[in-house]
Short mmCIF file of C-alpha atoms in Angstrom, two decimals:
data_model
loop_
_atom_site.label_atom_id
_atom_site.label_comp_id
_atom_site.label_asym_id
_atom_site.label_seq_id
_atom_site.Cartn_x
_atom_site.Cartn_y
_atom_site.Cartn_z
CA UNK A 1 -19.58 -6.76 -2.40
CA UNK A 2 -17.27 -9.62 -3.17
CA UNK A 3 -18.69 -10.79 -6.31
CA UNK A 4 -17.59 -7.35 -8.03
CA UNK A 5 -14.30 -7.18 -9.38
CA UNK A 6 -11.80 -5.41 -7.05
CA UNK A 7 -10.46 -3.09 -10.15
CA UNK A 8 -14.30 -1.71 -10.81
CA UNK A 9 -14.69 -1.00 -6.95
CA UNK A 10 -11.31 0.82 -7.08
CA UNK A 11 -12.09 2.60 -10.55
CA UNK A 12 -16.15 3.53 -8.89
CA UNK A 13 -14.90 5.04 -5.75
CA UNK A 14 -12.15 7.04 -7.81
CA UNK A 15 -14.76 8.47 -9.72
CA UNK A 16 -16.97 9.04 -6.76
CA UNK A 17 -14.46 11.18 -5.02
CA UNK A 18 -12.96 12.74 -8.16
CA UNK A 19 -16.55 14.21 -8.87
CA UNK A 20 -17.06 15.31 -5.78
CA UNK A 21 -13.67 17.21 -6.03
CA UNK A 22 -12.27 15.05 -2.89
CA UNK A 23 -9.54 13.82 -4.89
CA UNK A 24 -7.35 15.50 -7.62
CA UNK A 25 -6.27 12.72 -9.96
CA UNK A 26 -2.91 14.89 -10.93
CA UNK A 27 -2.21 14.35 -7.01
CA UNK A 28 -3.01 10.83 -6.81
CA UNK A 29 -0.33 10.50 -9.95
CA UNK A 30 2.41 12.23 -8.19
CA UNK A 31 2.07 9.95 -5.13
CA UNK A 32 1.97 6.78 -7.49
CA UNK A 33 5.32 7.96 -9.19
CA UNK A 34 6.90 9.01 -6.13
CA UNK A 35 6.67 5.67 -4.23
CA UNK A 36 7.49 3.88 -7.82
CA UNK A 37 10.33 5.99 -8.95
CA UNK A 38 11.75 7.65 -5.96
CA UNK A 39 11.35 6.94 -2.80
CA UNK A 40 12.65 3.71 -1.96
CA UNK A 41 15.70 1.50 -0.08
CA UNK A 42 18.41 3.97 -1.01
CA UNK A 43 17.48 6.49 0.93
CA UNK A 44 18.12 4.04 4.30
CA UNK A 45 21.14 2.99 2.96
CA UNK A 46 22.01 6.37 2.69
CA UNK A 47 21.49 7.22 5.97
CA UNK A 48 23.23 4.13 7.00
CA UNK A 49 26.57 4.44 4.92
CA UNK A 50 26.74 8.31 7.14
CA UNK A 51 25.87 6.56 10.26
CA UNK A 52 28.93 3.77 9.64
CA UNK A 53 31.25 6.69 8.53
CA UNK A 54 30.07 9.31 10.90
CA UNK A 55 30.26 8.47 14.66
CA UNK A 56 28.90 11.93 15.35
CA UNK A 57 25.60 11.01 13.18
CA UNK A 58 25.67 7.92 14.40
CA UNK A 59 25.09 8.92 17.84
CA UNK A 60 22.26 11.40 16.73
CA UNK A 61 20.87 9.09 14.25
CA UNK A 62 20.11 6.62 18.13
CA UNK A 63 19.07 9.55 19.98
CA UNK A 64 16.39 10.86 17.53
CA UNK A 65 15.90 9.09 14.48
CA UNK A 66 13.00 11.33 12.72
CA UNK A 67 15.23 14.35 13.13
CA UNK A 68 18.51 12.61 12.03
CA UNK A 69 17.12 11.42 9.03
CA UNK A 70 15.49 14.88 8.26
CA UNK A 71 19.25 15.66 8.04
CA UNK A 72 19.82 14.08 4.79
CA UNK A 73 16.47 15.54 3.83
CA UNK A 74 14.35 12.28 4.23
CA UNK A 75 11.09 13.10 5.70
CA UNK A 76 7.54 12.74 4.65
CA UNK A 77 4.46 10.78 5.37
CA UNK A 78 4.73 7.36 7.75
CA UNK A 79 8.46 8.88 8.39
CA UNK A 80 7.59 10.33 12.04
CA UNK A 81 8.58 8.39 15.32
CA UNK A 82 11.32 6.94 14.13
CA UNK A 83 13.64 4.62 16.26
CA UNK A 84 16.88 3.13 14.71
CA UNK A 85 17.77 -0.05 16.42
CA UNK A 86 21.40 -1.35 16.11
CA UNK A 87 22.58 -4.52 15.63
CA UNK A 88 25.41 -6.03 17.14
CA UNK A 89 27.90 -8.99 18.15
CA UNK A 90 25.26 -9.48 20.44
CA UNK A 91 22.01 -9.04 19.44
CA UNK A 92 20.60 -8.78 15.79
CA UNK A 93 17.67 -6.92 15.77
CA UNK A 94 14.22 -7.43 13.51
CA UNK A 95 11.04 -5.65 12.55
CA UNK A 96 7.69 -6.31 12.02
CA UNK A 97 4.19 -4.72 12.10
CA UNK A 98 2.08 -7.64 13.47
CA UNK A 99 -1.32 -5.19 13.47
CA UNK A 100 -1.22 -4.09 9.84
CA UNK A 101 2.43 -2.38 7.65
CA UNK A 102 4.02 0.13 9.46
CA UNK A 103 7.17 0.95 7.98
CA UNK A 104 9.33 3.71 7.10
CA UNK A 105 8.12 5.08 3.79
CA UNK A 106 10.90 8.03 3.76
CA UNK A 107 13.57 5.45 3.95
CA UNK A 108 12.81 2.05 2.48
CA UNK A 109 9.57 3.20 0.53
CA UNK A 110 6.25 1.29 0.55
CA UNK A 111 7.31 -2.33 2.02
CA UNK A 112 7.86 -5.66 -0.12
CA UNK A 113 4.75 -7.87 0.23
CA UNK A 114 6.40 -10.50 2.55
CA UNK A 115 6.38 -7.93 5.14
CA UNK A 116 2.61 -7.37 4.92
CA UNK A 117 1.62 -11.17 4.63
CA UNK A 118 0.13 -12.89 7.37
CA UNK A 119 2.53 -15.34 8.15
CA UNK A 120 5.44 -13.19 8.51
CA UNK A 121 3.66 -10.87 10.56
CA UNK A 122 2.80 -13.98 12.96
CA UNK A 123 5.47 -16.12 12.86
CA UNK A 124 8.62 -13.69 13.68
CA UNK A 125 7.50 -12.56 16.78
CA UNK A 126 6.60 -16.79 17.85
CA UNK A 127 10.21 -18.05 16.34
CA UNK A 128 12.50 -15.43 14.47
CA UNK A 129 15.23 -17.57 14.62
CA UNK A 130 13.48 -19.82 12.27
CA UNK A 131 11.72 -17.22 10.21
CA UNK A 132 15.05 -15.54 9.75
CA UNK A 133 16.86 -18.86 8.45
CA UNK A 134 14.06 -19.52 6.08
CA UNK A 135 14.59 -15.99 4.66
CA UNK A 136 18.42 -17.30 4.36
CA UNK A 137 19.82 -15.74 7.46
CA UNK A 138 21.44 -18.21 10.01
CA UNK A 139 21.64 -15.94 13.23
CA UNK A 140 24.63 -17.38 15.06
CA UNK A 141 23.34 -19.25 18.08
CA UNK A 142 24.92 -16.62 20.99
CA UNK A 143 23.21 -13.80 19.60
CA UNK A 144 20.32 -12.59 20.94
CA UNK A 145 17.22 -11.71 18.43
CA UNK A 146 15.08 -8.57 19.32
CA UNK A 147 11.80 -8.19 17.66
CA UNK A 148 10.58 -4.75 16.83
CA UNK A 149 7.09 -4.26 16.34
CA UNK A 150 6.45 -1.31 14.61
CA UNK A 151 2.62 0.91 15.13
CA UNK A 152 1.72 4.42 14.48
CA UNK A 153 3.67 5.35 17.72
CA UNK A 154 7.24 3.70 16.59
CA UNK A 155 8.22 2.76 13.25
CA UNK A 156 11.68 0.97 13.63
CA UNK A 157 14.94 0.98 11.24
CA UNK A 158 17.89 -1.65 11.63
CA UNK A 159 20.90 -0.22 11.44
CA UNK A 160 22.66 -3.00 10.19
CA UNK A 161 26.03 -4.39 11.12
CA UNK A 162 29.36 -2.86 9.06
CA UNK A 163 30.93 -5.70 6.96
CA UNK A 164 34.63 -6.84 7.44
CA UNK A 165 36.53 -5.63 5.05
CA UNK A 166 35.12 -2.46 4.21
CA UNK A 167 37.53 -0.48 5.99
CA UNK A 168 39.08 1.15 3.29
CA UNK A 169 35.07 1.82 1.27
CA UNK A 170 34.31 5.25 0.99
CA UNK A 171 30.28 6.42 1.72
CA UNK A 172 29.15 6.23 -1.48
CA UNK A 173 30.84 2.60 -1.91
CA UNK A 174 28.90 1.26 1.26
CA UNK A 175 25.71 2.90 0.01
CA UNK A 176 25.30 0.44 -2.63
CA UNK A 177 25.86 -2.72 -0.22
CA UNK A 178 23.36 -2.00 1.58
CA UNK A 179 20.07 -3.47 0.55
CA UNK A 180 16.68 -3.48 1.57
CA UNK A 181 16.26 -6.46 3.82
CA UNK A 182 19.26 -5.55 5.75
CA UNK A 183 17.56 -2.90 7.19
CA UNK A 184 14.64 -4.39 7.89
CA UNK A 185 17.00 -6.87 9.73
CA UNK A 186 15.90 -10.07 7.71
CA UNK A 187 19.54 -9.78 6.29
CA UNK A 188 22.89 -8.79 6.70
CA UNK A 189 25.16 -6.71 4.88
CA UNK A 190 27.79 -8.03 2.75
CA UNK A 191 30.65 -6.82 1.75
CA UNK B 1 6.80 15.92 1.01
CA UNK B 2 9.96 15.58 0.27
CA UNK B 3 11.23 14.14 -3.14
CA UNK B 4 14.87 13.62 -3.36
CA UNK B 5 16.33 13.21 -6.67
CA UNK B 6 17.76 9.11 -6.71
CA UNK B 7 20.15 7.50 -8.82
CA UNK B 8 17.08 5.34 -10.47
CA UNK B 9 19.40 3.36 -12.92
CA UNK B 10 22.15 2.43 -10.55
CA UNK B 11 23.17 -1.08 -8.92
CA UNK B 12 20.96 0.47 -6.00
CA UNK B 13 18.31 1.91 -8.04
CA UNK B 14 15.00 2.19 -6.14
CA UNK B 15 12.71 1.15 -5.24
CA UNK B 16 12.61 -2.15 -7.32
CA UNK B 17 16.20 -2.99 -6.20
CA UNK B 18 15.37 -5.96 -4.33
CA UNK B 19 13.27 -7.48 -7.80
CA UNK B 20 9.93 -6.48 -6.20
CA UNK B 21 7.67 -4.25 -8.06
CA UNK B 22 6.15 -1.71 -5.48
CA UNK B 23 2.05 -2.41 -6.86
CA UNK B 24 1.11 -5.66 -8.06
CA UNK B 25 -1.45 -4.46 -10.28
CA UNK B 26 -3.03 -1.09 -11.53
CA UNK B 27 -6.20 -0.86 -9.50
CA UNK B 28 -3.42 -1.26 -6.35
CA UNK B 29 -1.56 1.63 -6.99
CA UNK B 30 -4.49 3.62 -7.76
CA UNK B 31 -5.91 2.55 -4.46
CA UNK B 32 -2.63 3.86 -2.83
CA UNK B 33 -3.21 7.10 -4.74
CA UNK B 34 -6.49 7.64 -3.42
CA UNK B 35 -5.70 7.73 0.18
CA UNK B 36 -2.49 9.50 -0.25
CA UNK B 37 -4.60 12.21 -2.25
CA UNK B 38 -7.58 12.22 0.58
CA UNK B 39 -4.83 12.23 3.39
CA UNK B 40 -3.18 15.31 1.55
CA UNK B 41 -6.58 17.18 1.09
CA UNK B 42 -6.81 17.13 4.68
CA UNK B 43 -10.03 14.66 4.39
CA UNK B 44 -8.94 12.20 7.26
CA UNK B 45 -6.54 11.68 9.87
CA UNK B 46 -3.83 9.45 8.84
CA UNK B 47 -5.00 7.54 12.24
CA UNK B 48 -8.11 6.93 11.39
CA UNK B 49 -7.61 5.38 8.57
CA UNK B 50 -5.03 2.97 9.76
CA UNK B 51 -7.50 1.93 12.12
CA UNK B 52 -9.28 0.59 9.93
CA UNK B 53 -6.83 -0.92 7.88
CA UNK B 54 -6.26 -2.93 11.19
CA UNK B 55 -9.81 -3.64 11.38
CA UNK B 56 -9.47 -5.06 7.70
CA UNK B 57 -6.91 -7.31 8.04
CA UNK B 58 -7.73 -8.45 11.38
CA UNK B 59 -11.07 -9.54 9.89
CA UNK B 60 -9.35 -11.69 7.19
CA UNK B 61 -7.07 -13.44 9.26
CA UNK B 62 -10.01 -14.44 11.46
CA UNK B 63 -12.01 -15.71 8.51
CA UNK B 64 -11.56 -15.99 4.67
CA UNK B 65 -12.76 -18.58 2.35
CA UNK B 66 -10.04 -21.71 2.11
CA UNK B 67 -7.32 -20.90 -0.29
CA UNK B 68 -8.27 -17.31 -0.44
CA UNK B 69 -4.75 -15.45 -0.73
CA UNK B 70 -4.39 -12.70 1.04
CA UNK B 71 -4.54 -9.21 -0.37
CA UNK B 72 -3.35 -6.56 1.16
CA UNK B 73 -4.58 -3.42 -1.25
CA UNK B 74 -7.97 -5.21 -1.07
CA UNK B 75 -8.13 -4.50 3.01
CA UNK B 76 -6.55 -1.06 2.12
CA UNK B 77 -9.51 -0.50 -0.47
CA UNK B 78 -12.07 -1.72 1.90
CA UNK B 79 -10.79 0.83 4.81
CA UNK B 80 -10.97 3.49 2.23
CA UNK B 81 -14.14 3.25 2.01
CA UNK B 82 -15.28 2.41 5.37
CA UNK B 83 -13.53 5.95 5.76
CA UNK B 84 -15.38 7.83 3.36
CA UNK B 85 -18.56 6.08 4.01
CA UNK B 86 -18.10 6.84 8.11
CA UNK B 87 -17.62 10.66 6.79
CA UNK B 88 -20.57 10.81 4.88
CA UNK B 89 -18.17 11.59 1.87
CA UNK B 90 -19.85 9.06 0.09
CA UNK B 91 -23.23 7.12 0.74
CA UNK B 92 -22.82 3.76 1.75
CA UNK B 93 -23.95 2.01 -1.38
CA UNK B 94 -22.80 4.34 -4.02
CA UNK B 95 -19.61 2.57 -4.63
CA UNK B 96 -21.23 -0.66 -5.49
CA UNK B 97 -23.76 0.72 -7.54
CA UNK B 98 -20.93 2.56 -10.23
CA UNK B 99 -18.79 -0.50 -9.30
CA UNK B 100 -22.14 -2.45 -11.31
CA UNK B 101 -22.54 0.41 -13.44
CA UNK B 102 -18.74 0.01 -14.69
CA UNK B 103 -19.21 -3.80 -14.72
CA UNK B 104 -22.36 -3.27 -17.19
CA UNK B 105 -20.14 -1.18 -19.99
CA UNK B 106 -20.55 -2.94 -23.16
CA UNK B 107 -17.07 -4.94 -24.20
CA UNK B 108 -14.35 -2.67 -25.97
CA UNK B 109 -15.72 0.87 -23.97
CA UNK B 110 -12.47 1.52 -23.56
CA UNK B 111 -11.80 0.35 -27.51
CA UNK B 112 -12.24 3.83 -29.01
CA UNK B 113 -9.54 4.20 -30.88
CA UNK B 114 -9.40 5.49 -34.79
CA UNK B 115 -9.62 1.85 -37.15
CA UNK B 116 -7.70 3.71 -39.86
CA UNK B 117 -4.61 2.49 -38.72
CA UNK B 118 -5.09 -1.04 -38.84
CA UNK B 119 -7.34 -3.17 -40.86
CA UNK B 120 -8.80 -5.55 -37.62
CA UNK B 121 -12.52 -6.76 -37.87
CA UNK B 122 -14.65 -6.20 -34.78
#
């Protein structure tokens, strides 16, 4: 099994199920190009530019994540059971699948291959403080570090910390500070 | 399925904004496209499959050869097909058989392209 190149296994079962008209190869190209081209990080930071500017949201976005995301129209497959966790002054909180990748696809898209490694998956729930430094974030020593491990059941979204100094930043302005890792809560937002 | 229309050239342009290209290599994504494809069609529960994606990985955490790096799409690809094969979608040892099949196409199958244009020796 292992002595056959991976890309000939992938290409045989392909044609196995596309002759067997299990699979329609114009699908399998639109869900490609989708998670390539479209669905990715800026949808979360989306959602978390209305949830900074938008108390009302905010407090929605807690209660019921799925449905307050389905607000902005972001909904789709691995987006259901969604908790947003919120970080704070006194606890910063991270996520992790430690059984396989669970992750919110609507939001963030498919997830970067440090999430999915081994290691990751193993070490931040034994010592986030130092996973989290390695990854370049220092979490100052009072605050508390919550590990979110995320399953079929509960897939979990950081909503990170607003920056100083961005008062005065309209939505669309905080939308593009907020990257990726911050909302996987291996980072923090800068202004 | 929802596809919202993104800014894809912007400072935030998705989803490669944090330098990270979403499949490594071909065979990955098409991987990715199977099961999204056999998921739509109704052919498995999402569930199910994740199972034994679980399964998958668990196994190569508990033993891989020394220095093997770890692939994720190649546990994916591997719970694919448990999934088909469980279903009887598939027979168990079709998949290797094309996979040797494919291996066994002469060199430059895939070469077929008019010579006119260029003046090459084969």
């Amino acid at each position: 099994m292992t002595r056959i190149p991976i890309e000939l296994r992938t290409e045989a079962l392909e044609q196995l199920l596309v002759e067997r008209g299990l699979v329609d190869p114009k699908v399998m190209d639109a869900y490609i190009k989708m998670y390539e081209k479209d669905v990715g990080p800026l949808n979360g930071a989306r959602v978390v530019a209305k949830a900074w500017t938008d108390p009302e949201y905010k407090a929605r976005l807690l209660d019921d994540g799925t449905a307050a995301v389905a607000e902005l129209g972001f909904k789709g497959p691995q987006g259901e059971h969604l908790v947003v966790v919120e970080n704070t002054d006194e606890v910063h909180n991270v996520v992790v699948c430690t059984l396989c990748s669970c992750y919110p696809w609507p939001l963030l898209g498919l997830p970067p291959s440090w999430y999915k490694d081994p290691a990751y998956r193993a070490r931040v729930v034994r010592e986030p403080r130092t996973v989290l430094a390695e990854m370049g974030l220092e979490v100052p020593a009072d605050r508390r570090i919550e590990v979110w491990d995320s399953s079929s059941e509960a897939r979990f979204f950081v909503l990170p910390r607003r920056p100083e100094g961005t008062e005065d930043h309209t939505e669309e302005q905080l939308v593009a500070l907020v990257a990726r890792d911050t909302m996987v809560g291996v980072a923090e937002v800068r202004a | 399925m929802t596809v919202v229309q993104l800014d894809v050239d912007g400072p935030a342009a998705p989803p490669r904004s944090n330098g990270e290209l979403v499949f490594a290599q071909p065979w990955e994504s098409r991987a990715f496209g199977l099961a999204m494809a056999l998921r739509e069609a109704g052919t498995f529960e999402w569930e199910d499959f994740r199972t034994e994606l679980v399964a998958r990985i668990a196994a190569w955490e508990s033993g891989h050869e020394p220095g093997e790096c770890f692939s994720y799409y190649r546990c994916w690809l591997e719970a694919l097909e448990r999934v088909v094969v469980t279903r009887g979608l598939v027979a168990d040892r079709a998949v290797g058989d094309r996979a040797g099949e494919l291996a066994a196409r002469p060199a430059g199958w895939d070469h077929g392209h008019d010579h006119a244009d260029h003046d090459h020796v084969h």
